[in-house]
């Protein structure tokens, strides 16, 4: 039997703990480990509409929707479909089991992301293909998923280090969980977090997929999150589909843990 393409959550945890210990942070290992958050990463691959079955997960393209679905409208007209997720593709990848094991999620947004919405349908829902002439859809691409584990961003481990001046109150609240001396804080940033993402986050090259994910910390997103919020989606600019967010940045959608547990995906919010 061939080895799996991606490491398991347990393997990732052992590897990340080893980085913490090698950085001289063994004394703080338990606290730092408590901040680890399982994530699900996904990437696009070239294929297009001809490679997409009804209801399958995709970035871009026209979505498959329940009959009679009311297409979301914004101030400038119909919202553009961004993502379709078949939840069976990610079932079993999140040890916290935060998502339903079946069903679909869709993300729609206007061109400036001033209006972004998430919709959910249960697994027993019938879907039909859709087509619209008044929407310039993103090029469609199928998705591949794998588990990931994220350490907390540096601003979660040290008061003041990398804290954004625009949100000093939020940064102080989040950073106060663990105050490390300067030397150890920089070791955590450079030898743990930066090293981890260099090791596990594919470098951008022209024509490649973005690094998309569900859950986790989405790197430096912590400054914008409320304590009870999860990162529902981090959808990166993506050369396979031509999807662009800002200056090759990442669109972030948060949801309160209570809303997520209640399957109230309409409560999700986009943050810049």
mmCIF file of C-alpha atoms in Angstrom:
data_model
loop_
_atom_site.group_PDB
_atom_site.id
_atom_site.type_symbol
_atom_site.label_atom_id
_atom_site.label_comp_id
_atom_site.label_asym_id
_atom_site.label_seq_id
_atom_site.Cartn_x
_atom_site.Cartn_y
_atom_site.Cartn_z
ATOM 1 C CA UNK A 1 0.000 0.000 0.000
ATOM 2 C CA UNK A 2 1.403 3.402 -0.944
ATOM 3 C CA UNK A 3 1.901 6.085 1.698
ATOM 4 C CA UNK A 4 -0.783 8.791 1.926
ATOM 5 C CA UNK A 5 -0.042 11.977 0.034
ATOM 6 C CA UNK A 6 -0.592 14.176 3.099
ATOM 7 C CA UNK A 7 0.219 13.570 6.789
ATOM 8 C CA UNK A 8 -2.541 12.895 9.304
ATOM 9 C CA UNK A 9 -3.531 15.321 12.054
ATOM 10 C CA UNK A 10 -1.640 13.202 14.609
ATOM 11 C CA UNK A 11 1.489 13.233 12.464
ATOM 12 C CA UNK A 12 1.200 16.987 12.008
ATOM 13 C CA UNK A 13 0.763 17.475 15.756
ATOM 14 C CA UNK A 14 3.918 15.489 16.546
ATOM 15 C CA UNK A 15 5.870 17.432 13.947
ATOM 16 C CA UNK A 16 4.652 20.786 15.259
ATOM 17 C CA UNK A 17 5.407 19.871 18.868
ATOM 18 C CA UNK A 18 8.937 18.931 17.796
ATOM 19 C CA UNK A 19 9.401 22.408 16.281
ATOM 20 C CA UNK A 20 8.237 23.990 19.547
ATOM 21 C CA UNK A 21 10.721 21.962 21.572
ATOM 22 C CA UNK A 22 13.580 22.612 19.148
ATOM 23 C CA UNK A 23 12.861 26.361 19.428
ATOM 24 C CA UNK A 24 13.521 26.223 23.186
ATOM 25 C CA UNK A 25 9.838 26.523 24.095
ATOM 26 C CA UNK A 26 9.350 23.210 25.903
ATOM 27 C CA UNK A 27 8.237 25.015 29.071
ATOM 28 C CA UNK A 28 5.380 26.607 27.098
ATOM 29 C CA UNK A 29 4.550 23.556 25.010
ATOM 30 C CA UNK A 30 1.214 22.793 26.697
ATOM 31 C CA UNK A 31 -0.059 26.354 26.305
ATOM 32 C CA UNK A 32 1.069 26.632 22.684
ATOM 33 C CA UNK A 33 -0.311 23.193 21.862
ATOM 34 C CA UNK A 34 -3.701 24.222 23.267
ATOM 35 C CA UNK A 35 -3.826 26.894 20.532
ATOM 36 C CA UNK A 36 -3.379 24.382 17.685
ATOM 37 C CA UNK A 37 -6.454 24.365 15.462
ATOM 38 C CA UNK A 38 -7.287 21.616 12.958
ATOM 39 C CA UNK A 39 -8.021 22.924 9.478
ATOM 40 C CA UNK A 40 -8.963 21.479 6.110
ATOM 41 C CA UNK A 41 -6.908 22.738 3.204
ATOM 42 C CA UNK A 42 -7.967 22.504 -0.396
ATOM 43 C CA UNK A 43 -6.490 23.325 -3.772
ATOM 44 C CA UNK A 44 -7.828 23.647 -7.287
ATOM 45 C CA UNK A 45 -6.696 21.635 -10.269
ATOM 46 C CA UNK A 46 -7.240 22.302 -13.940
ATOM 47 C CA UNK A 47 -10.253 20.535 -15.354
ATOM 48 C CA UNK A 48 -13.123 22.900 -15.994
ATOM 49 C CA UNK A 49 -16.811 22.216 -16.396
ATOM 50 C CA UNK A 50 -16.327 18.986 -18.338
ATOM 51 C CA UNK A 51 -14.690 17.404 -15.274
ATOM 52 C CA UNK A 52 -17.413 18.442 -12.822
ATOM 53 C CA UNK A 53 -20.235 16.107 -11.852
ATOM 54 C CA UNK A 54 -23.552 17.427 -10.577
ATOM 55 C CA UNK A 55 -23.122 18.692 -7.015
ATOM 56 C CA UNK A 56 -19.365 18.203 -6.836
ATOM 57 C CA UNK A 57 -17.083 20.588 -4.960
ATOM 58 C CA UNK A 58 -15.668 23.366 -7.092
ATOM 59 C CA UNK A 59 -14.244 26.859 -7.032
ATOM 60 C CA UNK A 60 -15.896 29.040 -9.635
ATOM 61 C CA UNK A 61 -18.285 27.971 -12.345
ATOM 62 C CA UNK A 62 -22.063 27.999 -12.125
ATOM 63 C CA UNK A 63 -23.433 26.221 -9.060
ATOM 64 C CA UNK A 64 -25.834 23.317 -8.861
ATOM 65 C CA UNK A 65 -28.724 24.503 -6.697
ATOM 66 C CA UNK A 66 -32.026 23.287 -5.244
ATOM 67 C CA UNK A 67 -35.008 23.855 -7.580
ATOM 68 C CA UNK A 68 -36.586 27.225 -6.839
ATOM 69 C CA UNK A 69 -33.490 28.562 -5.068
ATOM 70 C CA UNK A 70 -33.751 32.360 -4.830
ATOM 71 C CA UNK A 71 -30.534 33.642 -6.367
ATOM 72 C CA UNK A 72 -29.015 36.211 -3.986
ATOM 73 C CA UNK A 73 -29.167 39.804 -5.164
ATOM 74 C CA UNK A 74 -26.943 42.655 -4.049
ATOM 75 C CA UNK A 75 -27.095 46.409 -4.600
ATOM 76 C CA UNK A 76 -25.424 45.990 -7.989
ATOM 77 C CA UNK A 77 -27.422 42.968 -9.135
ATOM 78 C CA UNK A 78 -27.047 39.194 -8.775
ATOM 79 C CA UNK A 79 -24.157 37.996 -6.643
ATOM 80 C CA UNK A 80 -21.430 35.960 -8.293
ATOM 81 C CA UNK A 81 -21.008 32.287 -7.329
ATOM 82 C CA UNK A 82 -17.616 31.684 -5.713
ATOM 83 C CA UNK A 83 -17.568 28.214 -4.180
ATOM 84 C CA UNK A 84 -19.629 25.029 -4.040
ATOM 85 C CA UNK A 85 -18.708 22.497 -1.340
ATOM 86 C CA UNK A 86 -20.017 18.941 -1.167
ATOM 87 C CA UNK A 87 -19.669 18.253 2.552
ATOM 88 C CA UNK A 88 -19.052 14.551 1.950
ATOM 89 C CA UNK A 89 -15.648 15.570 0.570
ATOM 90 C CA UNK A 90 -14.531 16.900 3.960
ATOM 91 C CA UNK A 91 -16.361 14.497 6.280
ATOM 92 C CA UNK A 92 -13.800 12.838 8.526
ATOM 93 C CA UNK A 93 -11.082 15.435 7.896
ATOM 94 C CA UNK A 94 -11.997 17.652 10.877
ATOM 95 C CA UNK A 95 -11.515 15.929 14.257
ATOM 96 C CA UNK A 96 -13.808 18.528 15.846
ATOM 97 C CA UNK A 97 -16.644 17.550 13.465
ATOM 98 C CA UNK A 98 -17.794 21.151 13.089
ATOM 99 C CA UNK A 99 -19.601 20.632 9.763
ATOM 100 C CA UNK A 100 -22.499 18.367 8.798
ATOM 101 C CA UNK A 101 -21.324 15.073 7.329
ATOM 102 C CA UNK A 102 -23.353 15.625 4.169
ATOM 103 C CA UNK A 103 -25.077 18.421 2.302
ATOM 104 C CA UNK A 104 -23.734 21.440 0.449
ATOM 105 C CA UNK A 105 -22.406 24.904 1.166
ATOM 106 C CA UNK A 106 -22.318 27.724 -1.381
ATOM 107 C CA UNK A 107 -20.525 31.065 -1.210
ATOM 108 C CA UNK A 108 -21.745 34.044 -3.252
ATOM 109 C CA UNK A 109 -20.294 37.566 -3.286
ATOM 110 C CA UNK A 110 -20.398 40.781 -5.236
ATOM 111 C CA UNK A 111 -17.342 41.873 -7.175
ATOM 112 C CA UNK A 112 -16.010 44.023 -4.301
ATOM 113 C CA UNK A 113 -16.991 41.572 -1.538
ATOM 114 C CA UNK A 114 -19.067 44.245 0.166
ATOM 115 C CA UNK A 115 -21.829 41.617 0.161
ATOM 116 C CA UNK A 116 -20.875 37.960 0.718
ATOM 117 C CA UNK A 117 -23.291 35.207 1.749
ATOM 118 C CA UNK A 118 -23.184 31.514 2.607
ATOM 119 C CA UNK A 119 -26.028 29.064 1.944
ATOM 120 C CA UNK A 120 -26.561 25.497 3.144
ATOM 121 C CA UNK A 121 -28.682 22.598 1.900
ATOM 122 C CA UNK A 122 -29.038 19.205 3.572
ATOM 123 C CA UNK A 123 -27.844 15.986 1.993
ATOM 124 C CA UNK A 124 -31.308 14.871 0.898
ATOM 125 C CA UNK A 125 -31.730 17.970 -1.286
ATOM 126 C CA UNK A 126 -32.176 17.571 -5.037
ATOM 127 C CA UNK A 127 -29.854 19.764 -7.100
ATOM 128 C CA UNK A 128 -30.145 21.014 -10.655
ATOM 129 C CA UNK A 129 -27.632 22.708 -12.934
ATOM 130 C CA UNK A 130 -27.953 26.468 -13.325
ATOM 131 C CA UNK A 131 -27.065 28.890 -16.098
ATOM 132 C CA UNK A 132 -27.238 32.677 -16.261
ATOM 133 C CA UNK A 133 -26.261 35.040 -19.051
ATOM 134 C CA UNK A 134 -26.048 38.070 -16.763
ATOM 135 C CA UNK A 135 -23.205 36.752 -14.589
ATOM 136 C CA UNK A 136 -19.566 36.458 -15.598
ATOM 137 C CA UNK A 137 -18.660 33.297 -13.725
ATOM 138 C CA UNK A 138 -15.182 32.450 -12.506
ATOM 139 C CA UNK A 139 -13.567 29.602 -14.431
ATOM 140 C CA UNK A 140 -14.576 26.363 -12.711
ATOM 141 C CA UNK A 141 -12.063 23.973 -11.163
ATOM 142 C CA UNK A 142 -12.498 20.824 -9.047
ATOM 143 C CA UNK A 143 -11.020 20.669 -5.559
ATOM 144 C CA UNK A 144 -8.796 18.295 -3.601
ATOM 145 C CA UNK A 145 -8.867 18.328 0.229
ATOM 146 C CA UNK A 146 -6.499 17.277 3.009
ATOM 147 C CA UNK A 147 -6.227 17.777 6.785
ATOM 148 C CA UNK A 148 -3.952 20.436 8.237
ATOM 149 C CA UNK A 149 -3.022 21.762 11.672
ATOM 150 C CA UNK A 150 -2.224 25.391 12.416
ATOM 151 C CA UNK A 151 -0.324 26.933 15.298
ATOM 152 C CA UNK A 152 -1.646 30.224 16.600
ATOM 153 C CA UNK A 153 -0.277 33.288 14.783
ATOM 154 C CA UNK A 154 2.592 35.085 16.555
ATOM 155 C CA UNK A 155 0.259 37.835 17.749
ATOM 156 C CA UNK A 156 -1.585 35.226 19.806
ATOM 157 C CA UNK A 157 1.541 34.292 21.719
ATOM 158 C CA UNK A 158 3.063 37.639 22.679
ATOM 159 C CA UNK A 159 1.629 41.031 23.611
ATOM 160 C CA UNK A 160 2.808 43.630 21.112
ATOM 161 C CA UNK A 161 4.659 41.355 18.707
ATOM 162 C CA UNK A 162 3.229 41.889 15.228
ATOM 163 C CA UNK A 163 0.105 43.429 16.777
ATOM 164 C CA UNK A 164 -1.686 45.643 14.228
ATOM 165 C CA UNK A 165 -2.050 49.236 15.366
ATOM 166 C CA UNK A 166 -5.523 49.449 13.806
ATOM 167 C CA UNK A 167 -6.990 47.059 16.374
ATOM 168 C CA UNK A 168 -4.958 47.571 19.557
ATOM 169 C CA UNK A 169 -7.816 46.535 21.843
ATOM 170 C CA UNK A 170 -8.482 43.309 19.999
ATOM 171 C CA UNK A 171 -4.790 42.506 19.721
ATOM 172 C CA UNK A 172 -4.276 43.074 23.441
ATOM 173 C CA UNK A 173 -7.236 40.833 24.299
ATOM 174 C CA UNK A 174 -6.046 38.017 22.062
ATOM 175 C CA UNK A 175 -2.363 38.326 22.873
ATOM 176 C CA UNK A 176 -2.875 38.334 26.631
ATOM 177 C CA UNK A 177 -3.449 34.561 26.610
ATOM 178 C CA UNK A 178 0.283 33.909 26.708
ATOM 179 C CA UNK A 179 2.969 36.548 27.185
ATOM 180 C CA UNK A 180 6.395 35.305 26.135
ATOM 181 C CA UNK A 181 9.667 37.165 26.688
ATOM 182 C CA UNK A 182 10.921 38.866 23.542
ATOM 183 C CA UNK A 183 13.538 36.245 22.725
ATOM 184 C CA UNK A 184 11.106 33.334 23.050
ATOM 185 C CA UNK A 185 8.359 35.187 21.216
ATOM 186 C CA UNK A 186 10.635 35.717 18.244
ATOM 187 C CA UNK A 187 11.738 32.096 18.397
ATOM 188 C CA UNK A 188 8.090 31.059 18.289
ATOM 189 C CA UNK A 189 7.432 33.326 15.329
ATOM 190 C CA UNK A 190 10.509 32.407 13.290
ATOM 191 C CA UNK A 191 11.306 28.822 14.267
ATOM 192 C CA UNK A 192 7.749 27.557 14.719
ATOM 193 C CA UNK A 193 5.105 29.519 12.812
ATOM 194 C CA UNK A 194 7.171 30.777 9.868
ATOM 195 C CA UNK A 195 9.045 27.482 9.577
ATOM 196 C CA UNK A 196 5.777 25.531 9.722
ATOM 197 C CA UNK A 197 4.146 27.462 6.919
ATOM 198 C CA UNK A 198 7.287 27.348 4.786
ATOM 199 C CA UNK A 199 7.303 23.596 5.225
ATOM 200 C CA UNK A 200 3.607 22.969 4.569
ATOM 201 C CA UNK A 201 2.294 25.879 2.498
ATOM 202 C CA UNK A 202 3.168 25.571 -1.202
ATOM 203 C CA UNK A 203 4.929 28.638 -2.534
ATOM 204 C CA UNK A 204 3.029 30.657 -5.113
ATOM 205 C CA UNK A 205 4.015 30.166 -8.728
ATOM 206 C CA UNK A 206 2.259 31.565 -11.816
ATOM 207 C CA UNK A 207 -0.686 29.435 -12.859
ATOM 208 C CA UNK A 208 -0.941 27.600 -9.543
ATOM 209 C CA UNK A 209 -3.773 27.025 -7.108
ATOM 210 C CA UNK A 210 -4.277 29.283 -4.140
ATOM 211 C CA UNK A 211 -3.949 27.885 -0.609
ATOM 212 C CA UNK A 212 -7.585 27.667 0.477
ATOM 213 C CA UNK A 213 -8.898 26.290 3.750
ATOM 214 C CA UNK A 214 -11.735 25.743 6.184
ATOM 215 C CA UNK A 215 -11.174 26.446 9.891
ATOM 216 C CA UNK A 216 -7.757 26.913 11.442
ATOM 217 C CA UNK A 217 -6.347 30.340 12.222
ATOM 218 C CA UNK A 218 -5.871 31.400 8.590
ATOM 219 C CA UNK A 219 -2.483 32.739 9.703
ATOM 220 C CA UNK A 220 -2.817 36.384 10.843
ATOM 221 C CA UNK A 221 -6.594 36.507 10.882
ATOM 222 C CA UNK A 222 -6.796 36.417 14.690
ATOM 223 C CA UNK A 223 -6.901 40.194 15.058
ATOM 224 C CA UNK A 224 -10.325 40.296 13.358
ATOM 225 C CA UNK A 225 -11.970 37.349 15.096
ATOM 226 C CA UNK A 226 -14.270 37.436 18.063
ATOM 227 C CA UNK A 227 -13.414 34.824 20.715
ATOM 228 C CA UNK A 228 -16.275 32.524 19.715
ATOM 229 C CA UNK A 229 -15.780 32.745 15.943
ATOM 230 C CA UNK A 230 -14.458 30.099 13.575
ATOM 231 C CA UNK A 231 -12.800 30.647 10.201
ATOM 232 C CA UNK A 232 -15.455 29.036 8.011
ATOM 233 C CA UNK A 233 -13.624 29.767 4.752
ATOM 234 C CA UNK A 234 -10.343 31.334 3.700
ATOM 235 C CA UNK A 235 -10.550 31.500 -0.100
ATOM 236 C CA UNK A 236 -7.291 32.594 -1.681
ATOM 237 C CA UNK A 237 -6.665 34.263 -5.006
ATOM 238 C CA UNK A 238 -6.235 31.421 -7.459
ATOM 239 C CA UNK A 239 -4.522 31.331 -10.845
ATOM 240 C CA UNK A 240 -6.158 28.069 -11.956
ATOM 241 C CA UNK A 241 -9.590 29.693 -11.922
ATOM 242 C CA UNK A 242 -8.595 33.331 -12.324
ATOM 243 C CA UNK A 243 -10.263 34.178 -9.006
ATOM 244 C CA UNK A 244 -8.738 37.327 -7.537
ATOM 245 C CA UNK A 245 -9.425 38.869 -4.154
ATOM 246 C CA UNK A 246 -7.798 42.243 -3.602
ATOM 247 C CA UNK A 247 -4.114 42.301 -4.476
ATOM 248 C CA UNK A 248 -3.726 38.498 -4.663
ATOM 249 C CA UNK A 249 -5.013 38.190 -1.104
ATOM 250 C CA UNK A 250 -7.450 35.877 0.689
ATOM 251 C CA UNK A 251 -11.187 36.312 1.284
ATOM 252 C CA UNK A 252 -12.063 35.384 4.863
ATOM 253 C CA UNK A 253 -15.509 34.319 6.087
ATOM 254 C CA UNK A 254 -16.121 33.905 9.830
ATOM 255 C CA UNK A 255 -19.003 32.336 11.721
ATOM 256 C CA UNK A 256 -19.860 32.252 15.425
ATOM 257 C CA UNK A 257 -19.473 28.805 16.957
ATOM 258 C CA UNK A 258 -23.080 28.910 18.150
ATOM 259 C CA UNK A 259 -24.352 29.668 14.645
ATOM 260 C CA UNK A 260 -22.169 26.929 13.200
ATOM 261 C CA UNK A 261 -23.518 24.371 15.664
ATOM 262 C CA UNK A 262 -27.070 25.452 14.794
ATOM 263 C CA UNK A 263 -26.278 25.204 11.051
ATOM 264 C CA UNK A 264 -27.179 28.887 10.725
ATOM 265 C CA UNK A 265 -24.764 29.564 7.884
ATOM 266 C CA UNK A 266 -26.618 32.752 6.963
ATOM 267 C CA UNK A 267 -24.951 34.251 10.051
ATOM 268 C CA UNK A 268 -21.479 33.966 8.486
ATOM 269 C CA UNK A 269 -19.717 37.274 7.846
ATOM 270 C CA UNK A 270 -16.955 38.381 5.516
ATOM 271 C CA UNK A 271 -14.039 40.381 6.927
ATOM 272 C CA UNK A 272 -11.364 42.279 5.023
#
